[in-house]
């Protein structure tokens, strides 16, 4: 209920004119309008009944006239009001003395002042500044007059303020000791509790409640009294809206004097008598009022808010069982009689489109018992939500309905509303879309259709889409006054709703979040700074940095974009909040925190001379940074728990060292223990962090097509210091000495290893089907090294065994292996997965081969894989004695996908030739083109010929995590086994590979062998759920706990987090392919968009590929080599027209990196083309 900024009236200079106004106001107000409450409602769908005068309820007698203040009195009270408003007292004691003097002056004149146009606000201000004893005294003075005061234009405001200020006193008295309560009696005063005073006031109003609820002034007082008696919070937004009058003037109050207690208005304890009084009010108010009259009140502007409150209190205080009683207010409005169902539906429908009645309908929907709401939804709303959403009034009802729907109904509602999203965006009614997004997130409903409609409504360009959503004014507003900015933004309500929609999208991981983050990442710096300084858009920016599960990568990319503008933002009223948020958002990015701090320090004087700047300086602890940088850095590195001061950290390190030294003394025989271990680990960490950080710092330069180059014994980049093998042997100078070189020699070699290794954390590493890991990955490797155990039997690795079984089962579930015997095992890599799957297939389909080998019964086994399949199938055939020729290559279509018809023909041909087909390998994500073989038709062929179907999803399998890409693996549930390598697409540390199976009993039967020195269980144990010695399922005995790396990453990121990363990687592949396709010197070979994360293409000036494949190959090889010196590492592979460039993007790849790569390829390619020009002319 918005408040209008209106004064109660101008003060008059002439006494005569003032007396006339007071006399007029003292007259009964009900005589002002004879037909102000003309109400019409629809009965039974078509009959309209008129209620011409809702004031016909019998009311109290005429309001008495309490007299007028003379001129001297009015002048004194005006001056007192001004002094209290300014509140410029030296201390609380001086103000208390002044209040006492004012109370003495108003003695006996309280009723006159409350009814005075010019002095009633003094009464309100006095009430707000009074002590409990003074409030109680005033309450007693006004007792007996509340019925008349509540109906007065000015005195009603005094009553409201008095009730609100006295409400906490009730709680204080209830919690006070008996001794404190007796204090007033021993002082000679008559003790009257505030509880009784409120009950006396209520008794005055009893008998007139039906009348008062329709009085324009008393209705507000009645609402306040109801809230006070109910014990509900008086400070939340809902309460404020219910009790605040549109015409009520806001009485300004200066800050309270330091040390003065402030009474709490939020949580309150009220006596049982108050609860009984509330029930009495509810029953007394509706007593004698039938359904028809109550429904008429629902659209009456004065009576409606009271009905809202009464209904809400009835259902909250008395419980929803109360709603079943025929005498309840709820049942009087909505009779349970089946004959009234049509009437109820018509009534509800009329309220939905009424500006006043819709407020009550919101309360009904929010508070109605579940069964009643379901009936209302089925009869009135289910098929109308799409239509209602388009209406400005009914749209609010749609929001309340959405908040109560279950998953199935919400899905249906979303389908109705989705087609209206374009219209809702056009009308700035995005609050409905926001609610749909939020409820779908809570209920687990797929929001992809909403994302698609939003793209249609706002456009496909990420930046313009976000600007349109935020209604961002891109014109410069630096010179506009702050109050004028507020006024402009207040008038544009759609701007606030757009920002709130964006924030709800950010809190929903997946495609909706990407719509916002993509816009932010592609936005130029000038626009980003404008967003940070915009009052509403900046809230969205802050949310993007701090929303749950936001990726470190996003924060690492976005925050540095503001570098160079930190001081400008820190001194801006709005932007300073964004800079404050950068501290929390840069958690784990210490180097970014340091760069921001340096910028703040460089502009110290400017920032210190600004009020918002001083707050930023304080929040960023810049005085500590300036004087004790080491301590500040320690705080900045702290990521979890309470940050310790420098001395606290030193004491802790000393205590640890003391404990370690004691342990070393007790274990003197161990030369490398305790303190030495800690020192080595700390020293290695000091080398690793700069290594990783250097890649982060180089990321910003990739967009230029050049990586950061470093002079160090030759020109090198952050990505790699490349040398030929013979040179690297000399540079590493690796010696394995007789006598240990200790920590010094150890660290020296670690430093060399890091210097001459490829930094896969660098954005330019786009060479292979893997990239850098992340913090959980690094931590998991450390944990495994510390545990240093073998995952072959449960006895030595209990926790890791449970983790592997649980993680493998969760992966199997994703692919549709949901049977009771489904699950998986971890293996050494994709090749090992494929090898193991062939062994399991052979030993399952032909059990005698486990004992007697392949040649038993003269069988000649053959296997099938696509022409683009991985070479590991042929290698496995060699290892297992089939021979390479036993692997039959199935032709592929132009996209690199296996042709099922060709497979069927080869199977028939093999059988007719006396061979025994038994195994088909389908590939999900081929090595070069990234193609996905069609699993479903291949599975049909395998079933027809009793063949084992294995899906090599080592590369493309993680797409199963992404709702938008899982369809590439359709039919995976039909396979017998699946290989997947999380260490590739998902960034889990190498190696982490799984072989999943539909029935692990087959794995056990195929691989188990007696080894009583290791496996102590019975070999007859065939239920996978009971197998905990996992080596009995595999070809391995020595097994590392690699599944821990995926498990910890899954816990850290969640399935949605991995889905977002994979979706981002596929989007980057599509973006890179688009950039290549658009360039005149590049020839795209991959599909558009690419099926996986590889993008294959040629460089050829003017797209003039040579006829000679060798010429194209030479260009490709030269370009790939030249890119390394520019900070990019890509690979090449054979193509139909010679070797082609193969670029592999990953979950960390940024769009700027893709743009920089294209620029680098074109620049290097142009030079190569010129250098090889003689050859090109020749061919």
mmCIF file of N, CA, C and O in Angstrom, residues 1-6 8 153 156-157 160 216-221 223-224 239-250 305:
data_model
loop_
_atom_site.group_PDB
_atom_site.id
_atom_site.type_symbol
_atom_site.label_atom_id
_atom_site.label_comp_id
_atom_site.label_asym_id
_atom_site.label_seq_id
_atom_site.Cartn_x
_atom_site.Cartn_y
_atom_site.Cartn_z
ATOM 1 N N UNK A 1 0.853 -1.183 0.000
ATOM 2 C CA UNK A 1 0.000 0.000 0.000
ATOM 3 C C UNK A 1 0.892 1.238 0.000
ATOM 4 O O UNK A 1 1.404 1.651 1.036
ATOM 5 N N UNK A 2 1.187 1.839 -1.161
ATOM 6 C CA UNK A 2 2.138 2.957 -1.205
ATOM 7 C C UNK A 2 1.637 4.159 -0.431
ATOM 8 O O UNK A 2 0.449 4.441 -0.346
ATOM 9 N N UNK A 3 2.546 4.900 0.134
ATOM 10 C CA UNK A 3 2.212 6.076 0.933
ATOM 11 C C UNK A 3 2.318 7.331 0.077
ATOM 12 O O UNK A 3 3.245 7.497 -0.692
ATOM 13 N N UNK A 4 1.372 8.210 0.216
ATOM 14 C CA UNK A 4 1.432 9.490 -0.469
ATOM 15 C C UNK A 4 2.058 10.518 0.469
ATOM 16 O O UNK A 4 1.731 10.584 1.645
ATOM 17 N N UNK A 5 2.930 11.326 -0.074
ATOM 18 C CA UNK A 5 3.593 12.325 0.754
ATOM 19 C C UNK A 5 2.716 13.576 0.828
ATOM 20 O O UNK A 5 2.878 14.542 0.086
ATOM 21 N N UNK A 6 1.721 13.547 1.736
ATOM 22 C CA UNK A 6 0.779 14.658 1.894
ATOM 23 C C UNK A 6 0.823 15.158 3.322
ATOM 24 O O UNK A 6 0.905 14.381 4.265
ATOM 25 N N UNK A 8 -0.968 17.163 6.567
ATOM 26 C CA UNK A 8 -2.326 17.115 7.102
ATOM 27 C C UNK A 8 -3.042 18.450 6.940
ATOM 28 O O UNK A 8 -4.211 18.565 7.217
ATOM 29 N N UNK A 153 -9.882 13.006 12.577
ATOM 30 C CA UNK A 153 -8.880 13.073 11.520
ATOM 31 C C UNK A 153 -7.464 13.127 12.071
ATOM 32 O O UNK A 153 -6.559 12.487 11.537
ATOM 33 N N UNK A 156 -6.846 10.393 15.620
ATOM 34 C CA UNK A 156 -6.661 8.978 15.295
ATOM 35 C C UNK A 156 -5.183 8.655 15.116
ATOM 36 O O UNK A 156 -4.716 7.574 15.498
ATOM 37 N N UNK A 157 -4.411 9.594 14.565
ATOM 38 C CA UNK A 157 -2.977 9.364 14.399
ATOM 39 C C UNK A 157 -2.286 9.286 15.755
ATOM 40 O O UNK A 157 -1.355 8.486 15.955
ATOM 41 N N UNK A 160 -2.913 5.827 17.160
ATOM 42 C CA UNK A 160 -2.075 4.818 16.519
ATOM 43 C C UNK A 160 -0.655 4.848 17.092
ATOM 44 O O UNK A 160 -0.077 3.813 17.430
ATOM 45 N N UNK A 216 -13.078 5.887 7.771
ATOM 46 C CA UNK A 216 -11.796 6.163 7.101
ATOM 47 C C UNK A 216 -10.644 6.418 8.054
ATOM 48 O O UNK A 216 -9.491 6.229 7.672
ATOM 49 N N UNK A 217 -10.924 6.871 9.301
ATOM 50 C CA UNK A 217 -9.836 7.127 10.252
ATOM 51 C C UNK A 217 -9.742 6.018 11.299
ATOM 52 O O UNK A 217 -8.659 5.506 11.596
ATOM 53 N N UNK A 218 -10.859 5.622 11.836
ATOM 54 C CA UNK A 218 -10.854 4.619 12.902
ATOM 55 C C UNK A 218 -10.379 3.264 12.399
ATOM 56 O O UNK A 218 -9.848 2.462 13.168
ATOM 57 N N UNK A 219 -10.572 2.996 11.105
ATOM 58 C CA UNK A 219 -10.151 1.692 10.581
ATOM 59 C C UNK A 219 -8.643 1.492 10.743
ATOM 60 O O UNK A 219 -8.179 0.390 11.028
ATOM 61 N N UNK A 220 -7.876 2.567 10.590
ATOM 62 C CA UNK A 220 -6.419 2.460 10.773
ATOM 63 C C UNK A 220 -6.092 2.184 12.244
ATOM 64 O O UNK A 220 -5.235 1.353 12.559
ATOM 65 N N UNK A 221 -6.757 2.879 13.122
ATOM 66 C CA UNK A 221 -6.531 2.663 14.554
ATOM 67 C C UNK A 221 -6.892 1.234 14.951
ATOM 68 O O UNK A 221 -6.193 0.595 15.742
ATOM 69 N N UNK A 223 -6.789 -1.389 13.055
ATOM 70 C CA UNK A 223 -5.765 -2.293 12.545
ATOM 71 C C UNK A 223 -4.547 -2.322 13.464
ATOM 72 O O UNK A 223 -3.980 -3.377 13.745
ATOM 73 N N UNK A 224 -4.122 -1.130 13.911
ATOM 74 C CA UNK A 224 -2.966 -1.066 14.812
ATOM 75 C C UNK A 224 -3.258 -1.833 16.097
ATOM 76 O O UNK A 224 -2.429 -2.605 16.592
ATOM 77 N N UNK A 239 3.233 -5.509 8.024
ATOM 78 C CA UNK A 239 2.562 -4.759 9.079
ATOM 79 C C UNK A 239 2.530 -3.278 8.756
ATOM 80 O O UNK A 239 1.525 -2.596 8.954
ATOM 81 N N UNK A 240 3.655 -2.759 8.258
ATOM 82 C CA UNK A 240 3.718 -1.337 7.926
ATOM 83 C C UNK A 240 2.688 -0.983 6.872
ATOM 84 O O UNK A 240 2.033 0.054 6.932
ATOM 85 N N UNK A 241 2.545 -1.838 5.868
ATOM 86 C CA UNK A 241 1.576 -1.574 4.807
ATOM 87 C C UNK A 241 0.152 -1.576 5.343
ATOM 88 O O UNK A 241 -0.675 -0.757 4.949
ATOM 89 N N UNK A 242 -0.146 -2.480 6.265
ATOM 90 C CA UNK A 242 -1.501 -2.582 6.793
ATOM 91 C C UNK A 242 -1.886 -1.403 7.676
ATOM 92 O O UNK A 242 -3.020 -0.968 7.691
ATOM 93 N N UNK A 243 -0.926 -0.878 8.456
ATOM 94 C CA UNK A 243 -1.285 0.127 9.446
ATOM 95 C C UNK A 243 -1.024 1.547 8.981
ATOM 96 O O UNK A 243 -1.499 2.494 9.601
ATOM 97 N N UNK A 244 -0.268 1.720 7.889
ATOM 98 C CA UNK A 244 0.102 3.070 7.476
ATOM 99 C C UNK A 244 -0.992 3.701 6.634
ATOM 100 O O UNK A 244 -1.383 3.163 5.600
ATOM 101 N N UNK A 245 -1.474 4.853 7.040
ATOM 102 C CA UNK A 245 -2.457 5.598 6.268
ATOM 103 C C UNK A 245 -1.781 6.324 5.129
ATOM 104 O O UNK A 245 -0.658 6.808 5.254
ATOM 105 N N UNK A 246 -2.461 6.411 3.998
ATOM 106 C CA UNK A 246 -1.901 7.148 2.860
ATOM 107 C C UNK A 246 -1.685 8.616 3.195
ATOM 108 O O UNK A 246 -0.754 9.250 2.735
ATOM 109 N N UNK A 247 -2.599 9.174 4.019
ATOM 110 C CA UNK A 247 -2.547 10.605 4.314
ATOM 111 C C UNK A 247 -1.779 10.911 5.579
ATOM 112 O O UNK A 247 -1.691 12.053 5.993
ATOM 113 N N UNK A 248 -1.220 9.881 6.199
ATOM 114 C CA UNK A 248 -0.507 10.123 7.457
ATOM 115 C C UNK A 248 0.819 10.783 7.180
ATOM 116 O O UNK A 248 1.633 10.305 6.402
ATOM 117 N N UNK A 249 1.039 11.889 7.845
ATOM 118 C CA UNK A 249 2.305 12.602 7.683
ATOM 119 C C UNK A 249 3.410 11.855 8.426
ATOM 120 O O UNK A 249 3.217 11.370 9.541
ATOM 121 N N UNK A 250 4.569 11.780 7.798
ATOM 122 C CA UNK A 250 5.712 11.148 8.442
ATOM 123 C C UNK A 250 6.343 12.139 9.403
ATOM 124 O O UNK A 250 6.840 13.190 8.996
ATOM 125 N N UNK A 305 -8.882 -3.476 4.033
ATOM 126 C CA UNK A 305 -7.665 -3.767 4.799
ATOM 127 C C UNK A 305 -7.952 -4.391 6.160
ATOM 128 O O UNK A 305 -7.183 -5.228 6.637
#
